Short mmCIF file of C-alpha atoms and ligand atoms in Angstrom, two decimals:
data_model
loop_
_atom_site.label_atom_id
_atom_site.label_comp_id
_atom_site.label_asym_id
_atom_site.label_seq_id
_atom_site.Cartn_x
_atom_site.Cartn_y
_atom_site.Cartn_z
CA MET A 1 0.02 0.08 -0.18
CA GLU A 2 1.04 3.63 -0.63
CA GLU A 3 2.33 5.57 2.15
CA SER A 4 0.23 8.39 0.80
CA ARG A 5 -2.99 6.60 1.67
CA ILE A 6 -2.31 6.53 5.00
CA ALA A 7 -4.84 9.27 6.74
CA ALA A 8 -2.45 11.17 8.88
CA PRO A 9 -3.34 15.12 9.48
CA ILE A 10 -1.42 16.70 12.16
CA GLY A 11 -3.07 16.83 15.70
CA ILE A 12 -5.34 13.54 15.26
CA PRO A 13 -5.09 11.72 18.37
CA LEU A 14 -3.39 8.10 18.43
CA ASP A 15 -6.36 6.48 19.00
CA ARG A 16 -8.25 8.07 16.06
CA PHE A 17 -5.25 7.49 13.86
CA ILE A 18 -5.37 3.89 14.67
CA LYS A 19 -9.20 3.28 14.09
CA SER A 20 -9.08 4.99 10.78
CA ASN A 21 -6.22 3.49 9.50
CA GLN A 22 -7.25 -0.03 10.69
CA ASP A 23 -9.05 -0.78 7.42
CA ARG A 24 -6.39 0.02 5.30
CA PHE A 25 -3.39 -2.14 6.26
CA PRO A 26 -3.49 -5.66 5.06
CA THR A 27 -2.08 -7.05 8.42
CA ALA A 28 -4.22 -4.98 10.82
CA THR A 29 -6.93 -6.45 13.09
CA GLY A 30 -8.39 -5.57 16.19
CA GLU A 31 -5.88 -7.70 17.67
CA PHE A 32 -2.86 -5.91 16.15
CA SER A 33 -4.68 -2.28 17.35
CA GLN A 34 -5.21 -3.33 20.58
CA LEU A 35 -1.65 -4.45 21.24
CA LEU A 36 -0.66 -0.90 20.09
CA ARG A 37 -2.81 0.60 22.72
CA ASP A 38 -1.57 -1.72 25.10
CA ILE A 39 2.10 -0.30 24.54
CA ALA A 40 0.89 3.33 24.27
CA LEU A 41 -0.68 2.89 27.46
CA SER A 42 2.33 1.09 29.15
CA GLY A 43 4.53 3.94 27.68
CA LYS A 44 2.29 6.57 29.73
CA VAL A 45 2.41 4.30 33.01
CA VAL A 46 5.99 4.19 32.40
CA ASN A 47 6.54 7.80 31.52
CA ARG A 48 4.79 8.51 34.64
CA GLU A 49 7.36 6.49 36.57
CA ILE A 50 10.28 8.15 35.29
CA ASN A 51 9.31 11.57 36.02
CA LYS A 52 8.77 10.78 39.44
CA ALA A 53 11.57 8.44 39.85
CA GLY A 54 13.62 11.07 42.25
CA LEU A 55 11.10 11.88 44.60
CA MET A 56 9.89 8.24 44.72
CA ASN A 57 13.44 6.59 45.37
CA LEU A 58 12.92 4.98 42.23
CA ALA A 59 16.48 6.12 40.81
CA GLY A 60 19.52 3.96 41.30
CA SER A 61 20.61 0.06 40.50
CA ILE A 62 19.19 -2.88 42.41
CA GLY A 63 22.59 -4.59 42.69
CA THR A 64 21.48 -7.36 39.65
CA LYS A 65 22.41 -7.59 36.32
CA ASN A 66 20.74 -8.47 33.13
CA ILE A 67 21.88 -11.23 30.55
CA ALA A 68 24.13 -9.00 28.57
CA GLY A 69 25.99 -8.00 32.25
CA ASP A 70 24.71 -4.67 32.34
CA ASP A 71 23.60 -3.39 36.26
CA GLN A 72 19.66 -3.32 36.43
CA GLN A 73 18.47 0.01 37.36
CA LYS A 74 15.18 -0.03 39.54
CA LEU A 75 13.28 1.78 36.82
CA ASP A 76 14.94 -1.31 34.17
CA VAL A 77 12.85 -3.91 36.01
CA LEU A 78 9.83 -1.88 36.89
CA ALA A 79 9.56 -0.75 32.97
CA ASN A 80 10.16 -4.44 32.20
CA ILE A 81 7.18 -4.82 34.42
CA ARG A 82 4.73 -2.71 33.18
CA PHE A 83 5.07 -3.85 29.63
CA SER A 84 5.44 -7.61 30.07
CA ARG A 85 2.21 -7.36 32.14
CA ALA A 86 0.20 -5.28 29.79
CA LEU A 87 0.97 -7.49 26.99
CA GLU A 88 0.53 -10.43 28.87
CA LYS A 89 -2.99 -9.12 30.35
CA GLY A 90 -3.89 -7.56 27.02
CA GLY A 91 -4.15 -11.21 25.32
CA GLU A 92 -2.83 -10.24 21.92
CA VAL A 93 0.42 -11.61 22.15
CA CYS A 94 1.83 -15.31 22.33
CA ALA A 95 5.61 -14.73 23.22
CA ILE A 96 7.36 -11.86 24.67
CA ILE A 97 11.41 -11.38 24.16
CA SER A 98 12.74 -8.68 26.57
CA GLU A 99 16.56 -7.54 26.74
CA GLU A 100 15.81 -7.60 30.66
CA GLU A 101 14.86 -11.43 30.92
CA GLU A 102 17.20 -14.42 30.03
CA HIS A 103 14.27 -16.35 28.19
CA VAL A 104 11.32 -16.19 25.98
CA ILE A 105 7.95 -15.29 27.81
CA GLU A 106 5.52 -17.84 26.83
CA VAL A 107 1.97 -15.99 26.66
CA ASN A 108 -1.02 -17.17 25.23
CA LYS A 109 -0.81 -19.15 22.51
CA ASN A 110 -3.69 -18.88 20.85
CA SER A 111 -3.02 -15.16 20.06
CA LYS A 112 -0.60 -14.51 16.63
CA TYR A 113 1.82 -11.47 17.80
CA VAL A 114 5.42 -12.01 19.04
CA VAL A 115 6.87 -8.54 20.85
CA ALA A 116 10.71 -7.90 20.96
CA ILE A 117 11.26 -5.11 23.67
CA ASP A 118 14.23 -2.93 25.42
CA PRO A 119 11.78 -2.00 28.03
CA LEU A 120 14.26 1.07 29.12
CA ASP A 121 16.88 1.96 26.74
CA GLY A 122 19.59 4.15 27.86
CA SER A 123 18.96 3.40 31.62
CA SER A 124 22.66 4.50 32.89
CA ASN A 125 21.00 7.99 31.82
CA ILE A 126 18.19 7.89 34.73
CA ASP A 127 20.03 9.35 37.41
CA VAL A 128 21.23 12.18 35.82
CA ASN A 129 17.90 13.43 34.29
CA VAL A 130 18.93 12.75 30.32
CA SER A 131 16.45 11.45 28.02
CA ILE A 132 16.22 7.64 27.77
CA GLY A 133 13.70 5.37 25.96
CA THR A 134 11.51 2.16 25.02
CA ILE A 135 11.93 0.25 22.10
CA PHE A 136 10.02 -2.52 20.34
CA SER A 137 8.80 -4.64 17.58
CA ILE A 138 6.18 -6.82 16.94
CA TYR A 139 6.07 -10.15 14.49
CA LYS A 140 3.76 -12.19 13.30
CA ARG A 141 4.25 -15.72 14.62
CA ARG A 142 5.09 -18.39 12.07
CA SER A 143 3.80 -21.57 13.52
CA SER A 144 -0.34 -21.74 13.86
CA VAL A 145 -2.25 -20.10 16.18
CA GLY A 146 -3.11 -22.49 19.16
CA ALA A 147 0.23 -24.27 18.56
CA VAL A 148 3.64 -24.87 20.86
CA ILE A 149 5.61 -21.47 20.32
CA THR A 150 9.01 -22.04 18.61
CA ARG A 151 12.38 -20.77 17.75
CA GLU A 152 11.17 -19.65 14.11
CA ASP A 153 8.23 -17.23 15.98
CA TYR A 154 10.50 -15.50 18.03
CA LEU A 155 14.01 -15.43 16.00
CA GLN A 156 12.82 -13.93 12.95
CA PRO A 157 14.83 -11.26 10.93
CA GLY A 158 13.80 -7.76 10.91
CA ASN A 159 12.57 -7.83 7.39
CA THR A 160 9.26 -9.13 9.13
CA GLN A 161 8.56 -6.71 11.35
CA VAL A 162 4.81 -6.06 10.93
CA LEU A 163 5.22 -2.89 13.34
CA ALA A 164 7.83 -0.91 14.83
CA GLY A 165 8.53 1.91 17.53
CA TYR A 166 10.04 3.90 20.30
CA LEU A 167 8.77 6.06 23.31
CA LEU A 168 11.31 8.73 24.04
CA TYR A 169 11.16 9.91 27.60
CA GLY A 170 12.58 13.59 26.71
CA SER A 171 11.38 17.40 26.91
CA SER A 172 8.60 15.88 25.90
CA THR A 173 7.52 12.31 25.62
CA MET A 174 7.02 11.03 21.76
CA LEU A 175 5.58 8.00 20.36
CA VAL A 176 7.28 7.06 16.96
CA ILE A 177 6.04 4.14 15.08
CA THR A 178 6.07 2.76 11.51
CA MET A 179 4.03 -0.14 10.25
CA GLY A 180 5.98 -0.56 6.63
CA TYR A 181 4.14 2.57 5.15
CA GLY A 182 5.91 5.67 6.29
CA VAL A 183 6.91 6.93 10.10
CA PHE A 184 4.41 8.91 12.07
CA GLY A 185 5.86 10.38 15.33
CA PHE A 186 3.12 11.51 18.20
CA THR A 187 3.37 13.60 20.96
CA TYR A 188 2.11 12.99 24.13
CA ASP A 189 0.22 15.52 26.22
CA PRO A 190 0.19 14.53 29.79
CA SER A 191 -2.43 16.97 30.75
CA LEU A 192 -4.98 15.40 28.87
CA GLY A 193 -3.10 11.96 29.16
CA GLU A 194 -3.25 11.62 24.84
CA TYR A 195 -0.83 11.32 22.57
CA PHE A 196 -1.30 13.49 19.25
CA LEU A 197 0.38 12.96 15.67
CA SER A 198 2.95 15.70 15.73
CA HIS A 199 5.55 14.56 12.93
CA THR A 200 3.74 13.43 9.82
CA ARG A 201 5.38 11.15 7.32
CA MET A 202 8.78 11.49 8.89
CA LYS A 203 12.26 11.54 6.68
CA ILE A 204 15.67 11.52 7.40
CA PRO A 205 17.98 14.22 5.29
CA VAL A 206 20.04 12.05 3.04
CA GLU A 207 22.92 13.91 3.63
CA GLY A 208 23.71 13.94 7.51
CA ARG A 209 26.26 16.19 9.34
CA ILE A 210 26.12 15.10 12.59
CA TYR A 211 27.94 11.73 14.15
CA SER A 212 27.13 9.92 16.92
CA VAL A 213 29.74 7.64 18.58
CA ASN A 214 31.15 6.63 21.86
CA GLU A 215 34.83 8.66 20.76
CA GLY A 216 36.17 7.35 24.24
CA SER A 217 36.58 3.41 22.71
CA TYR A 218 38.04 5.18 19.37
CA HIS A 219 41.54 3.42 19.95
CA SER A 220 39.75 0.02 19.87
CA PHE A 221 37.15 1.00 16.92
CA PRO A 222 38.34 -0.97 13.56
CA ASP A 223 40.38 1.07 10.86
CA TYR A 224 37.34 1.70 9.05
CA VAL A 225 35.60 3.43 11.35
CA LYS A 226 38.38 5.47 12.63
CA GLN A 227 38.69 6.31 8.76
CA PHE A 228 34.80 7.48 8.72
CA ILE A 229 35.04 9.60 11.79
CA GLU A 230 38.24 11.00 10.50
CA ASP A 231 36.50 12.37 7.55
CA CYS A 232 33.60 13.20 9.48
CA ARG A 233 36.03 15.73 11.49
CA ASN A 234 37.77 17.12 8.26
CA ASN A 235 34.11 17.99 7.17
CA ASN A 236 33.49 19.84 10.12
CA CYS A 237 30.68 17.81 11.14
CA SER A 238 29.11 17.96 14.59
CA GLY A 239 29.99 15.20 16.98
CA ARG A 240 27.08 14.88 19.30
CA TYR A 241 26.73 11.84 21.81
CA ILE A 242 24.09 11.54 24.20
CA GLY A 243 24.56 7.80 25.46
CA SER A 244 20.82 7.14 24.85
CA LEU A 245 20.42 5.57 21.85
CA VAL A 246 16.71 6.49 21.39
CA ALA A 247 17.48 10.12 21.66
CA ASP A 248 20.53 10.06 19.22
CA PHE A 249 18.55 8.14 16.73
CA HIS A 250 15.87 10.77 17.08
CA ARG A 251 17.66 14.09 16.67
CA ASN A 252 19.52 12.35 13.85
CA LEU A 253 16.02 11.48 12.43
CA LEU A 254 15.11 14.88 12.56
CA LYS A 255 17.84 16.58 11.57
CA GLY A 256 20.41 14.20 9.59
CA GLY A 257 23.09 12.11 11.10
CA ILE A 258 24.55 8.56 11.58
CA TYR A 259 24.93 6.98 15.07
CA MET A 260 27.36 4.23 15.10
CA TYR A 261 28.13 1.73 18.16
CA PRO A 262 31.06 -0.70 15.80
CA SER A 263 32.70 -3.48 17.44
CA THR A 264 35.11 -2.60 20.25
CA ALA A 265 37.54 -4.88 22.13
CA LYS A 266 35.04 -4.81 25.20
CA ASN A 267 32.16 -5.85 22.77
CA PRO A 268 33.69 -7.58 20.03
CA ASN A 269 30.13 -7.42 18.43
CA GLY A 270 29.26 -4.29 19.32
CA LYS A 271 26.87 -3.64 22.35
CA LEU A 272 23.34 -2.89 20.69
CA ARG A 273 21.24 -6.18 21.12
CA LEU A 274 19.60 -7.44 17.01
CA MET A 275 16.10 -8.13 18.53
CA TYR A 276 15.67 -5.34 20.92
CA GLU A 277 17.44 -2.60 19.37
CA CYS A 278 18.79 -2.67 16.02
CA ASN A 279 15.48 -4.14 13.93
CA ALA A 280 13.40 -1.79 15.13
CA LEU A 281 15.32 1.32 14.48
CA ALA A 282 16.59 -0.25 11.16
CA PHE A 283 12.76 -0.64 9.82
CA ILE A 284 12.21 2.84 11.25
CA ILE A 285 15.28 4.33 9.51
CA GLU A 286 14.61 2.67 6.17
CA GLN A 287 10.68 3.87 6.49
CA ALA A 288 12.18 7.28 6.83
CA GLY A 289 14.51 7.29 3.85
CA GLY A 290 17.50 6.43 5.33
CA ALA A 291 19.77 3.07 6.12
CA ALA A 292 20.75 0.52 8.91
CA THR A 293 23.96 -1.87 8.52
CA ASP A 294 26.48 -3.75 10.54
CA GLY A 295 29.23 -1.84 8.71
CA GLU A 296 28.04 -3.53 5.35
CA LYS A 297 24.95 -5.81 5.20
CA ARG A 298 21.63 -4.65 5.69
CA ILE A 299 20.45 -5.08 9.08
CA LEU A 300 16.93 -6.10 8.80
CA ASP A 301 18.26 -9.39 6.24
CA ILE A 302 20.43 -10.43 9.28
CA ALA A 303 19.02 -14.02 10.36
CA PRO A 304 19.27 -13.94 14.12
CA THR A 305 20.62 -17.18 16.27
CA ASP A 306 19.97 -15.80 19.79
CA ILE A 307 17.69 -13.28 21.31
CA HIS A 308 20.12 -11.83 22.83
CA GLN A 309 22.48 -11.46 19.88
CA GLN A 310 24.58 -8.44 19.63
CA VAL A 311 25.48 -6.45 16.04
CA PRO A 312 27.79 -3.54 15.41
CA PHE A 313 25.26 -0.68 14.33
CA PHE A 314 25.50 2.17 11.92
CA VAL A 315 22.02 3.70 11.37
CA GLY A 316 20.98 6.95 10.11
CA SER A 317 21.41 9.33 6.65
CA THR A 318 22.01 6.92 3.85
CA SER A 319 25.18 9.03 2.35
CA MET A 320 26.86 8.27 5.72
CA VAL A 321 25.86 4.64 6.45
CA GLU A 322 26.90 4.04 2.49
CA LYS A 323 30.39 5.83 3.09
CA VAL A 324 31.11 3.71 6.18
CA ALA A 325 30.44 0.50 3.71
CA ASP A 326 32.81 2.25 1.36
CA PHE A 327 35.67 2.59 3.99
CA LYS A 328 34.86 -1.05 4.90
CA GLY A 329 35.17 -2.31 1.51
CA ARG A 330 38.48 -0.17 0.81
CA GLY A 331 40.18 -1.92 3.90
P1 AHM B 401 21.18 -0.59 27.66
O1 AHM B 401 19.71 -1.00 26.89
O2 AHM B 401 21.58 -1.38 28.45
O3 AHM B 401 20.63 0.94 28.22
O4 AHM B 401 22.44 -0.04 26.62
C1 AHM B 401 22.01 0.70 25.24
C2 AHM B 401 23.14 1.98 25.54
C3 AHM B 401 22.47 2.72 24.44
O5 AHM B 401 21.36 3.55 24.98
C4 AHM B 401 23.52 3.91 23.92
O6 AHM B 401 23.48 4.63 23.10
C5 AHM B 401 24.97 2.75 24.61
O7 AHM B 401 24.02 2.20 25.46
C6 AHM B 401 25.77 3.55 24.99
O8 AHM B 401 26.97 3.01 25.81
P2 AHM B 401 28.56 3.38 26.15
O9 AHM B 401 28.27 3.80 27.18
O10 AHM B 401 29.41 2.21 25.86
O11 AHM B 401 28.49 4.30 24.83
MG1 MG B 402 19.05 -0.93 25.06
#
């Protein structure tokens, strides 16, 4: 279906957007719409908790680590509970995979959707009042409804996503989604408790002037990444790195630029997770006219082998992502 056939006037509430477009999506059903509503509602709850974190003793670590070895923050755990509970109770999901859970959560075998989620990304920024986010992907299961959940259901490549999105808890809270027909951004109005369409058919500039990378690890980057960074410096690009993927990604989406998390000595496969972070953002960026690779291969075509798999990640303006691959090819 054509992107232009989506009804998306600025100011329309999320619920109305979902309702008025439900019949236009070949994949959309009442269940699918309800699933998106459940995620949006959990986002409101998490948003409220983030805003109160400093007052309610919700900041800080709880002293445990997730499967990747990251310290779990109180809000990481809380956000994981909020989203998984809503998805479990909602009944539209047969399985959930979460960055904060070691194993697949099997939910309702009579449902047809699988959700992959990073409930709170950039959580090391919670205590310092810097923007953080939630990233999610929705897939259709491959096995029949009612059957036992299989690896093929939750280990799908990103190119089979039916919806991807993120919530950005920033100076305002936003929900940005794609269903494969363009990218739409909704801003949350806390006084009305509703998301309104504020950014319609979002497009990233093809030529970007911002590069976002943790330059503290420069010495352990592969040569092609160092060469690309040199090139950015020589061309007077701006270096901008918040250390919250969603926030860095969102800024670059609006302004044009590239976010990079290459392999490093500490993280030979990069740090970011294919299933919870990279696939969703890759789907969104491609829909916005940009690109996402692991340095050469398209992220969306990578066949996952493990739910917690990590991958080097280069995402943003097409010209910049292609230049990275070009330097790699020369190497
Ligand atoms: P998280 O999911 O545990 O929060 O880790 C992902 C975060 C990204 O938001 C951010 O871009 C990156 O880790 C920052 O890592 P580093 O501190 O190594 O630059
Ligand atoms: Mg994360």
